[in-house]
mmCIF file of C-alpha atoms in Angstrom:
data_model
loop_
_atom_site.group_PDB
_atom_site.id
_atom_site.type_symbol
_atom_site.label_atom_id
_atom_site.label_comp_id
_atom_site.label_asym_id
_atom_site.label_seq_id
_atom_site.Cartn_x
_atom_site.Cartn_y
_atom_site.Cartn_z
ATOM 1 C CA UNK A 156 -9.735 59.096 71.913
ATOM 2 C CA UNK A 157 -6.811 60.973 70.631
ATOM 3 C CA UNK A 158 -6.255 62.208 67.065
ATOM 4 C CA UNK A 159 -3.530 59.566 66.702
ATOM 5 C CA UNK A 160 -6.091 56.775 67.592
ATOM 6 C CA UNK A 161 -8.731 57.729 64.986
ATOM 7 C CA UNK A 162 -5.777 57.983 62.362
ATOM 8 C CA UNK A 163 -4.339 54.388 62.829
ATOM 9 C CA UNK A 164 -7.979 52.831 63.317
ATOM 10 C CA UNK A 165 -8.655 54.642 59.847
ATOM 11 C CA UNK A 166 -5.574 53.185 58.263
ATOM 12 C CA UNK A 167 -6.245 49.670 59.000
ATOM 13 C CA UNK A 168 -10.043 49.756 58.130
ATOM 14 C CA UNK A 169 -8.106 50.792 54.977
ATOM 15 C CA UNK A 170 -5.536 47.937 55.020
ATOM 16 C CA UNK A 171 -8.246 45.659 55.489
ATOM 17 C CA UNK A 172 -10.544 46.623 52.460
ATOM 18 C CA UNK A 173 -10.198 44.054 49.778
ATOM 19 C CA UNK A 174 -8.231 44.564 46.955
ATOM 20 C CA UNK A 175 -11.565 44.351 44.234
ATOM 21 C CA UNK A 176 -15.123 44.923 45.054
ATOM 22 C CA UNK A 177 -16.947 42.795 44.294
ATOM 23 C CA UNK A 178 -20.066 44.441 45.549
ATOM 24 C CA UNK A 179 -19.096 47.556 43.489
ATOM 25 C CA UNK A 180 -21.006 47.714 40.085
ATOM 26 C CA UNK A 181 -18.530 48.334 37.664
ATOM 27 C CA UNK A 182 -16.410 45.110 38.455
ATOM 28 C CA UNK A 183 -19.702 43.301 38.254
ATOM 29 C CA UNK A 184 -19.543 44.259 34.793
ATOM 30 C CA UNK A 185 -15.925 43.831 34.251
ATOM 31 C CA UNK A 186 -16.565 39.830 35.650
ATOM 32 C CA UNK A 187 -19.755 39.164 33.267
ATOM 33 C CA UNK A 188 -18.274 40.356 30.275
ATOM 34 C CA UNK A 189 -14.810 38.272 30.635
ATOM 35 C CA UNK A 190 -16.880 35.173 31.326
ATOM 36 C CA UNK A 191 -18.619 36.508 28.231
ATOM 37 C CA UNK A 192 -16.315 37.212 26.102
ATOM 38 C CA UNK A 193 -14.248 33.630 27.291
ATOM 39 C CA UNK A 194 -17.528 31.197 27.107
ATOM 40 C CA UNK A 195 -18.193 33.158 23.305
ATOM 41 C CA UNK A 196 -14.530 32.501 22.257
ATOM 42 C CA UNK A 197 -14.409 29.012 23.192
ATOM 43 C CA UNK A 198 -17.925 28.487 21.579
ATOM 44 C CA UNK A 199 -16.473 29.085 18.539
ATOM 45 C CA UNK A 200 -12.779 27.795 18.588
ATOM 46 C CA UNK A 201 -13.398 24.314 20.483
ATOM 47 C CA UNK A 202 -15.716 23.141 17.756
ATOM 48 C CA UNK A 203 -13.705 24.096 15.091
ATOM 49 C CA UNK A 204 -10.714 22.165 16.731
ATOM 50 C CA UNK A 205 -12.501 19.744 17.138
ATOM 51 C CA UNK A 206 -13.966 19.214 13.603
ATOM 52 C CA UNK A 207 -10.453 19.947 12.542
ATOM 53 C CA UNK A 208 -8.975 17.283 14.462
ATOM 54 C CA UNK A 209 -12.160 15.164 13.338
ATOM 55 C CA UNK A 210 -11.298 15.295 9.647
ATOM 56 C CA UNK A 211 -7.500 14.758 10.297
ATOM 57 C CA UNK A 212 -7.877 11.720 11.845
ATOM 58 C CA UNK A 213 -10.645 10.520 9.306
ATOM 59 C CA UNK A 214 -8.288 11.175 6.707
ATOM 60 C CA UNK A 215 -5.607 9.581 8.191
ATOM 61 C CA UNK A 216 -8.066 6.152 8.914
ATOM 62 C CA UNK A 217 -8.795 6.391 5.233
ATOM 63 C CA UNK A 218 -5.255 6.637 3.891
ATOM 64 C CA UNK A 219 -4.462 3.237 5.689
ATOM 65 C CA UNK A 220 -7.434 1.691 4.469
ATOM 66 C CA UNK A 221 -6.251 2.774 0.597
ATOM 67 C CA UNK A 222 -2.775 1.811 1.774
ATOM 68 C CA UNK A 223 -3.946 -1.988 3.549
ATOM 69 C CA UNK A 224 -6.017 -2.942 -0.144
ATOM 70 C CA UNK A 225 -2.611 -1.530 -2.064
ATOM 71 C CA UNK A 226 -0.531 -3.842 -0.120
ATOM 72 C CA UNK A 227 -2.728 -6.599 -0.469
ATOM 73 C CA UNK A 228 -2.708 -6.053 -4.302
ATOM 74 C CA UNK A 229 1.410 -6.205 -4.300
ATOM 75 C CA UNK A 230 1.240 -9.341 -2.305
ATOM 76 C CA UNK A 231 -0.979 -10.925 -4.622
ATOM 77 C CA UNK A 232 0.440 -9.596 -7.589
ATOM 78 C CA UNK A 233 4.398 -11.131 -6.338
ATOM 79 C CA UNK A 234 2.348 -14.315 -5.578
ATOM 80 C CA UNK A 235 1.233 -14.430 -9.234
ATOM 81 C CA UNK A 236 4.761 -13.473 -10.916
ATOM 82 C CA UNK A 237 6.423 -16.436 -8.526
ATOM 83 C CA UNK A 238 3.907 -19.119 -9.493
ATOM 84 C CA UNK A 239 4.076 -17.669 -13.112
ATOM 85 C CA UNK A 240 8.270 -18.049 -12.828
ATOM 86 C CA UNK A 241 7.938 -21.524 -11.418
ATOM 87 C CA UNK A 242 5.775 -22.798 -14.542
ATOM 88 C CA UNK A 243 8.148 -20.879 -16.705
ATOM 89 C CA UNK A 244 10.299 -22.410 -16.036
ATOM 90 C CA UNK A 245 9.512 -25.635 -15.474
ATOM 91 C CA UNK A 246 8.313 -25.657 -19.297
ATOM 92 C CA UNK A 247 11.527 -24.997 -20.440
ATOM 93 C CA UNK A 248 13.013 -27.929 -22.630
ATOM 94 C CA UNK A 249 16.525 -26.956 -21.581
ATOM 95 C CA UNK A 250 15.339 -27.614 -17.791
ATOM 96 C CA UNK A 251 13.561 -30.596 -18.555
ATOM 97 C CA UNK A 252 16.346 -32.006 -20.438
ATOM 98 C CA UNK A 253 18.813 -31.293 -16.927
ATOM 99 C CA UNK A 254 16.024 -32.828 -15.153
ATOM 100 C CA UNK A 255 16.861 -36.075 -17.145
ATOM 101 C CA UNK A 256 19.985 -36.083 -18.162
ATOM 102 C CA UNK A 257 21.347 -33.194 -16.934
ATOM 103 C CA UNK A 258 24.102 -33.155 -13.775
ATOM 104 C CA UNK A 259 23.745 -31.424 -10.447
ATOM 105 C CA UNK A 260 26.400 -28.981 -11.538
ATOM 106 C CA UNK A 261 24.716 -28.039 -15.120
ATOM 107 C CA UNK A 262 21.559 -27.722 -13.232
ATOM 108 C CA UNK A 263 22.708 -25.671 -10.695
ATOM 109 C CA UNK A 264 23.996 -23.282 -12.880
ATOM 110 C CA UNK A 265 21.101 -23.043 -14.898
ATOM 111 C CA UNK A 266 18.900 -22.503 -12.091
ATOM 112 C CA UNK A 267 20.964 -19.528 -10.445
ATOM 113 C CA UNK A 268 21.045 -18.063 -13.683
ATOM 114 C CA UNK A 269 17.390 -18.303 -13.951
ATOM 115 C CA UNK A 270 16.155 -16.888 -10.494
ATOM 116 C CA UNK A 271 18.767 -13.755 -10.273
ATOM 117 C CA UNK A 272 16.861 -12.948 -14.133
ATOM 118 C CA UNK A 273 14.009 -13.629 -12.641
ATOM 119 C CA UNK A 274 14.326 -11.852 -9.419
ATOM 120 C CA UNK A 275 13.781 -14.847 -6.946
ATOM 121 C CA UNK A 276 15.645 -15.322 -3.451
ATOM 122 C CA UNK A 277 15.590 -19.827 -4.241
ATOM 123 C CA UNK A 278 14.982 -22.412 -6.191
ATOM 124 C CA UNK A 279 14.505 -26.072 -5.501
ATOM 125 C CA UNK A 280 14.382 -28.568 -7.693
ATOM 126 C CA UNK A 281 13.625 -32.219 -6.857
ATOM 127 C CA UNK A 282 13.302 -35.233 -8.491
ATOM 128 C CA UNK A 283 14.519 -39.154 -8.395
ATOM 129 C CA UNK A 284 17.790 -38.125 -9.883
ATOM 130 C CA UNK A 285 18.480 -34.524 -8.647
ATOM 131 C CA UNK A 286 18.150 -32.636 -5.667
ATOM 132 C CA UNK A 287 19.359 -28.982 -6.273
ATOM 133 C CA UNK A 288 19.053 -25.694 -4.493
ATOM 134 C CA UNK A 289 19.760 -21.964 -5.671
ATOM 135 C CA UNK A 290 19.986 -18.790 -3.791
ATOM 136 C CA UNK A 291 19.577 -18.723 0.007
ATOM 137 C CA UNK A 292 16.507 -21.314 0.369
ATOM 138 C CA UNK A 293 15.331 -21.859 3.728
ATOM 139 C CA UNK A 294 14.460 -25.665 2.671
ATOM 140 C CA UNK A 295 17.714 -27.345 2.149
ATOM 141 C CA UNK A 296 16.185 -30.981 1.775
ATOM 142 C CA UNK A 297 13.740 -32.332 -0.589
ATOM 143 C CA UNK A 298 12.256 -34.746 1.742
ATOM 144 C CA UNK A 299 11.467 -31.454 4.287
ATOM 145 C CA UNK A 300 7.410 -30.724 4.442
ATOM 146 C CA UNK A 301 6.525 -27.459 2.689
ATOM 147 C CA UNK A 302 3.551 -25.558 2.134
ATOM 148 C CA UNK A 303 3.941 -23.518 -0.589
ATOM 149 C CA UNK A 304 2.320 -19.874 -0.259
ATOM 150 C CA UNK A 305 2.797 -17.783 2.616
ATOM 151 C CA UNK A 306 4.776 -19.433 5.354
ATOM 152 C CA UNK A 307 7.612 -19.792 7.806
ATOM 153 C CA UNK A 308 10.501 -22.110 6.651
ATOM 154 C CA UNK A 309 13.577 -22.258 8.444
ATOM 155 C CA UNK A 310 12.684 -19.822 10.196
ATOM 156 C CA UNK A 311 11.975 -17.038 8.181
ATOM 157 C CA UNK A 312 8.573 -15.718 6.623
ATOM 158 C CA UNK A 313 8.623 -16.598 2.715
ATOM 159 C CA UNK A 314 6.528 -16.649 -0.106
ATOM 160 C CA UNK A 315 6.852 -19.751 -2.662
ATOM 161 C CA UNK A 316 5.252 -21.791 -5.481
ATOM 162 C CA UNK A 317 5.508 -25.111 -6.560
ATOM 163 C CA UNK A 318 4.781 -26.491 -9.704
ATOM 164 C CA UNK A 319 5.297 -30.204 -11.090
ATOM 165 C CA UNK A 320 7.952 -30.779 -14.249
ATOM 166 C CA UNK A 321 6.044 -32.555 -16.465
ATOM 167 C CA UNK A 322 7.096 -33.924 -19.788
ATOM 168 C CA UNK A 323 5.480 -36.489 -22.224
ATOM 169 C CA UNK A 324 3.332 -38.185 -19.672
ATOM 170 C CA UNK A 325 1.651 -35.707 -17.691
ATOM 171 C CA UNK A 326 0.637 -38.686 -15.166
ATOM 172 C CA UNK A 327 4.112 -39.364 -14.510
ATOM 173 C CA UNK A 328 5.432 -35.977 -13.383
ATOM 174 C CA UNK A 329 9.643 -35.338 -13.790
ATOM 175 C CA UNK A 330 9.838 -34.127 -10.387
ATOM 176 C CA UNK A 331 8.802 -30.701 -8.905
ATOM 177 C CA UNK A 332 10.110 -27.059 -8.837
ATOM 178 C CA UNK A 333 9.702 -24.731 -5.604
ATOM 179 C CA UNK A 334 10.249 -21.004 -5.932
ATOM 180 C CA UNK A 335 10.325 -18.258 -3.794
ATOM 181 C CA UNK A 336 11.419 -15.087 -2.218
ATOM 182 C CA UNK A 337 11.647 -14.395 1.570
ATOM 183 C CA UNK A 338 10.134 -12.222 3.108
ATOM 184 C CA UNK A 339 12.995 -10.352 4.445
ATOM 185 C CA UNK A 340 13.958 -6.565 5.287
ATOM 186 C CA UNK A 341 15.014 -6.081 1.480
ATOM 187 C CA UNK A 342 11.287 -7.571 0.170
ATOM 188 C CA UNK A 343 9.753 -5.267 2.801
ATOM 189 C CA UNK A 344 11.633 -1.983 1.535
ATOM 190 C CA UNK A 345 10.476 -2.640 -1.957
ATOM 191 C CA UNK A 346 6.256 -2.737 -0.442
ATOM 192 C CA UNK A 347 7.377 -0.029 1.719
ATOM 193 C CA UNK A 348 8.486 2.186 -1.103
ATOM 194 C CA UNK A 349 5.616 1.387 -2.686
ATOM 195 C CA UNK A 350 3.003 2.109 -0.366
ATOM 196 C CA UNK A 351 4.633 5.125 1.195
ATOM 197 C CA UNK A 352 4.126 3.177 4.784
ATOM 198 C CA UNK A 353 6.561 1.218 6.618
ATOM 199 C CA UNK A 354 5.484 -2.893 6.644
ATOM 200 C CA UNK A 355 6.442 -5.685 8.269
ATOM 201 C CA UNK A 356 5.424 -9.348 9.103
ATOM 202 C CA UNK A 357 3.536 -10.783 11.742
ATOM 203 C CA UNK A 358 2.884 -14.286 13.048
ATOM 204 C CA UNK A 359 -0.405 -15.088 13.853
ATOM 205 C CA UNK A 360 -0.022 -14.173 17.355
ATOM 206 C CA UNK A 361 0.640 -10.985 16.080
ATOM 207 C CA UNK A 362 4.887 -11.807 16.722
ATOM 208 C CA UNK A 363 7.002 -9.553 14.047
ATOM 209 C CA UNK A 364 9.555 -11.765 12.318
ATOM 210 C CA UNK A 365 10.622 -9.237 9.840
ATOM 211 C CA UNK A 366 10.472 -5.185 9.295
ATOM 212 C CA UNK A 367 10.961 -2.334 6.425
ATOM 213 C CA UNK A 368 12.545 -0.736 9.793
ATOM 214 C CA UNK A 369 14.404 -2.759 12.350
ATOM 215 C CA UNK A 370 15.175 0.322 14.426
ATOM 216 C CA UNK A 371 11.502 0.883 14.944
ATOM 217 C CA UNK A 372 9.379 -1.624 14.302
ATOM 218 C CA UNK A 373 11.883 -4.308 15.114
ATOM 219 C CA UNK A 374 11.454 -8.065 14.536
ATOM 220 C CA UNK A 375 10.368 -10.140 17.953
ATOM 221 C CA UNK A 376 8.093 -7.305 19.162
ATOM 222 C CA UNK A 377 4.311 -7.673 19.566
ATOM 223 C CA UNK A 378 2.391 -5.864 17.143
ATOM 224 C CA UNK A 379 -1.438 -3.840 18.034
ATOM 225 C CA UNK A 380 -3.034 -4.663 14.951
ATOM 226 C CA UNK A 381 -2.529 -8.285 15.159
ATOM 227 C CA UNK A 382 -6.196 -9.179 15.177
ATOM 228 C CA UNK A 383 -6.974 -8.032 11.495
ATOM 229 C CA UNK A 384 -7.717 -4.570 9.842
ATOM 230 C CA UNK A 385 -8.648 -2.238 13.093
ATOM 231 C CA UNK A 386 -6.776 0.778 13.223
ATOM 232 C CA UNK A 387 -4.592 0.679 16.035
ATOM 233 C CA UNK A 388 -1.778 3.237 17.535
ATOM 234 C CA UNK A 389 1.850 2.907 18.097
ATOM 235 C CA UNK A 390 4.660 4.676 19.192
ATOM 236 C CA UNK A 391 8.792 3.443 19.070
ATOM 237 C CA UNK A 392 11.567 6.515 19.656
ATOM 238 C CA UNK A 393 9.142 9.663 19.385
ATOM 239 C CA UNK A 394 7.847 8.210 16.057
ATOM 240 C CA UNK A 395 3.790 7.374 16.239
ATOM 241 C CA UNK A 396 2.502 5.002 13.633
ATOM 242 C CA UNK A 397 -1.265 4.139 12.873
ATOM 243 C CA UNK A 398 -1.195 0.280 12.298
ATOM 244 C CA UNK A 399 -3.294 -2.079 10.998
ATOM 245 C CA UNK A 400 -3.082 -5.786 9.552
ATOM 246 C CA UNK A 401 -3.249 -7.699 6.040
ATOM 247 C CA UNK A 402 -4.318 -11.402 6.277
ATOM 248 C CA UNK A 403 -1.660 -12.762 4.037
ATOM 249 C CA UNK A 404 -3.804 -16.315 3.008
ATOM 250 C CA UNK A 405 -1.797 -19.443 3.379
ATOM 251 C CA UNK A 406 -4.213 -21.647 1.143
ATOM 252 C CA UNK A 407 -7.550 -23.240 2.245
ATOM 253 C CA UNK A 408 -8.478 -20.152 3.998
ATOM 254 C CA UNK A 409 -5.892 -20.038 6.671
ATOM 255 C CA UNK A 410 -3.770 -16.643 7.547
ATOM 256 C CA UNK A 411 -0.333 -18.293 8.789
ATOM 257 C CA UNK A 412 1.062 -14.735 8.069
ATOM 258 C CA UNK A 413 -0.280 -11.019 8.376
ATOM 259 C CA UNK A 414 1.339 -8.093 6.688
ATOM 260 C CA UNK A 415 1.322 -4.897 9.423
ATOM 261 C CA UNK A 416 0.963 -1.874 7.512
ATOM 262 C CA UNK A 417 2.350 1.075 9.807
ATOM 263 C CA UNK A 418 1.328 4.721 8.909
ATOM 264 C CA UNK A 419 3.315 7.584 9.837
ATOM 265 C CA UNK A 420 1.033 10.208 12.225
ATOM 266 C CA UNK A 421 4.110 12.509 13.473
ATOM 267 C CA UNK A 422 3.197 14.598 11.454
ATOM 268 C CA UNK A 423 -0.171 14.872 12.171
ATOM 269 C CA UNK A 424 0.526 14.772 16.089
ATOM 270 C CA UNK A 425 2.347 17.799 15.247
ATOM 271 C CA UNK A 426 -0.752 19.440 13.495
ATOM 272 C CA UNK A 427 -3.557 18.730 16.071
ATOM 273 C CA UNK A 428 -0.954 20.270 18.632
ATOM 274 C CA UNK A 429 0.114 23.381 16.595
ATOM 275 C CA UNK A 430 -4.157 23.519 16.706
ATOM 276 C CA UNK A 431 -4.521 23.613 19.912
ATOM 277 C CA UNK A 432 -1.504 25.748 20.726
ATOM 278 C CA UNK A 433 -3.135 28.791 18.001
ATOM 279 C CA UNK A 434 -6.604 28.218 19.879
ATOM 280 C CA UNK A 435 -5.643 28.791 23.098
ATOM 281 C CA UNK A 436 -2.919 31.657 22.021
ATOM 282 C CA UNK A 437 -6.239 33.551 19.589
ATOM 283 C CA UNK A 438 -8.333 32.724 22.577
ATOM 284 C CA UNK A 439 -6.549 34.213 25.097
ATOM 285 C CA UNK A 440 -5.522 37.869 22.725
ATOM 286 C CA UNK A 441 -9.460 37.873 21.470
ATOM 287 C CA UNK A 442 -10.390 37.376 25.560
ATOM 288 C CA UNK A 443 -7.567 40.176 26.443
ATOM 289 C CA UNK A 444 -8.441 42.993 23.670
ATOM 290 C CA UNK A 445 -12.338 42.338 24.035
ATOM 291 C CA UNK A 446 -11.935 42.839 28.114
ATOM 292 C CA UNK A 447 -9.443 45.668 27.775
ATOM 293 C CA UNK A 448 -12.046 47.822 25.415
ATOM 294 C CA UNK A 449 -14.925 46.252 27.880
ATOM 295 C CA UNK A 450 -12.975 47.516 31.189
ATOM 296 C CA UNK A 451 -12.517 51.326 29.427
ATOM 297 C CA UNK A 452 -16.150 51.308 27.792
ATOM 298 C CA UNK A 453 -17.032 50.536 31.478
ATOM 299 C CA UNK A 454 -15.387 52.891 33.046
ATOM 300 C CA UNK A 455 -16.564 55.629 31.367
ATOM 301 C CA UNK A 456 -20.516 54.707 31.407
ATOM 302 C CA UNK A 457 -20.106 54.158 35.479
ATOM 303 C CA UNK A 458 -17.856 57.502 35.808
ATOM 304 C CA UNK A 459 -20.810 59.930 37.051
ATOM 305 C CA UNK A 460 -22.406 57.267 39.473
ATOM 306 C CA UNK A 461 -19.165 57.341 41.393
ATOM 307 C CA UNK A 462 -18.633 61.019 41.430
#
C-alpha cells in the first residue's frame, strides 16, 4: 500500500467521525447538565405562569360577576323610577282634569312636557275619551295587548309601567297611563358607562336586538351566554369579550329578555401572552448562561484525562 493510500484512507476515517461524541465523557456532562439546567428552569417558571394566568382569569370571572349584580341593580332601579313616574303622574290633578275634560291637544302637550322632565322615551294615555301618545312609543293603539315590564313591542326591547288614573271612585278607574323607555343603543350607553362593560339585549333564544356597540356586538347576532350567568368567551374584530347573561324578569317569573354583559379581556390576552413571551425569553438566557459556565467548568475538570 502506498503512502498516498494510507493518507486518503486516514482522511476519510476522519471525514466520517461524527461531529460530537457522544461516547466521550465531557459531552456526557455537557448533555445532563442542559437537560438540568432546562427541566430546573421550567420547574420553576411554568408554575408560576401558570398561577399567574390562574389569578388573572379568576379575577377577571369575578369582575363580571360584580359587574352582572351591578347591572341587575340599574335595571331594577330604572324599573322603579318608571313605575314611580307613571303614578306621578297619574296623581296629578292637572292630568286628571285633561283626562276629563281636557282635549287631545292640551293633553298631548302636557304629556311631552312631562316625559322629556322626566326622562322617558313614551307615554300612553288611554281612556273612553282620549287616546294619546308622546315620544316615540312602540304601541301606537290603545286597543294593542301589552305587557308592561320587560318586553318586545313593535319590535323593539322596552321597559314600561302601567298604572290606572283613578279619581274619586277608585272602583271606577279614569283610564290608564303606560310609560316607558326603550331599550335602545342610547339606554344601553348610559348601563354601559356605568358598569364599565359593554351591554346589550338578548331574546330568549339568546338573539341580540339591541347593543352599547353595534360595530361589535351588533344587533341580530347570536350571543354565548344566552343560557344565564356562565361565563362565556367572545371575540368580534380582534376585540375578546368575557360574556355572561342577566335574566331581565318579565313578571310571574318569566325572562322574555336577558341583559348580556360583555367584559373586555384584550387586555388581559395581552398580559398572559407578554407572560409567556418573558418565560420562555428568561428561560432560554438562564438555560444559555448556566450551560455556557457548565461547558467551561467542564472543560477544565476533564482537561488532564484527555491529555
Amino acid at each position: 500500500m502506498s503512502i498516498d493510500d494510507t493518507a486518503q484512507q486516514s482522511d476519510l476515517r476522519r471525514h466520517r467521525q461524527p461531529l460530537i461524541d457522544w461516547q466521550s465523557f465531557s459531552v456526557r456532562l455537557v448533555a445532563g447538565l442542559a437537560a438540568l439546567v432546562l427541566i430546573t428552569t421550567l420547574s420553576a417558571g411554568v408554575p408560576a405562569l401558570w398561577i399567574a394566568r390562574s389569578q388573572l382569569e379568576r379575577q377577571a370571572g369575578e369582575h363580571l360577576l360584580a359587574v352582572q349584580r351591578a347591572t341587575a341593580s340599574l335595571y331594577t332601579t330604572h324599573q322603579g323610577e318608571i313605575n314611580d313616574r307613571a303614578r306621578l303622574l297619574a296623581e296629578r290633578p292637572t292630568f286628571q282634569r285633561l283626562v276629563t275634560e281636557g282635549t287631545a291637544t292640551d293633553m298631548t302637550a302636557y304629556l311631552e312636557a312631562f316625559r322629556i322632565q322626566s326622562g322617558l322615551d313614551y307615554l300612553v294615555v288611554c281612556s273612553q275619551r282620549l287616546q294619546v301618545t308622546a315620544g316615540a312609543s312602540p304601541v301606537d293603539s290603545c286597543s294593542l295587548p301589552f305587557t308592561p315590564g320587560y318586553g318586545i313591542a313593535g319590535g323593539v326591547a322596552t321597559l314600561a309601567a302601567e298604572t290606572l288614573v283613578l279619581a274619586g271612585e277608585p272602583e271606577h278607574p279614569l283610564g290608564s297611563v303606560l310609560a316607558g323607555v326603550l331599550l335602545d343603543e342610547a339606554f344601553l350607553k348610559q348601563i354601559a358607562a356605568n358598569t364599565g362593560t359593554e351591554q346589550t339585549v338578548l331574546l330568549a333564544d339568546g338573539m341580540r336586538v339591541a347593543s352599547s356597540r353595534p360595530d361589535l356586538l351588533p344587533a341580530g347576532t347570536l350571543a354565548a351566554a344566552s343560557t344565564g350567568a356562565q361565563a362565556m368567551p367572545y371575540s368580534a374584530q380582534n376585540h375578546k369579550f368575557l360574556t355572561a347573561a342577566v335574566p331581565l324578569d318579565a313578571g310571574e317569573g318569566q325572562a322574555t329578555l336577558l341583559a348580556e354583559v360583555a367584559l373586555p379581556v384584550s387586555g388581559l390576552v395581552t398580559a398572559e401572552r407578554q407572560a409567556t413571551a418573558i418565560l420562555v425569553t428568561s428561560t432560554l438566557l438562564v438555560a444559555l448562561l448556566a450551560m455556557s459556565a457548565g461547558i467551561w467548568a467542564i472543560r477544565r475538570l476533564t482537561a488532564p484525562l484527555e491529555r
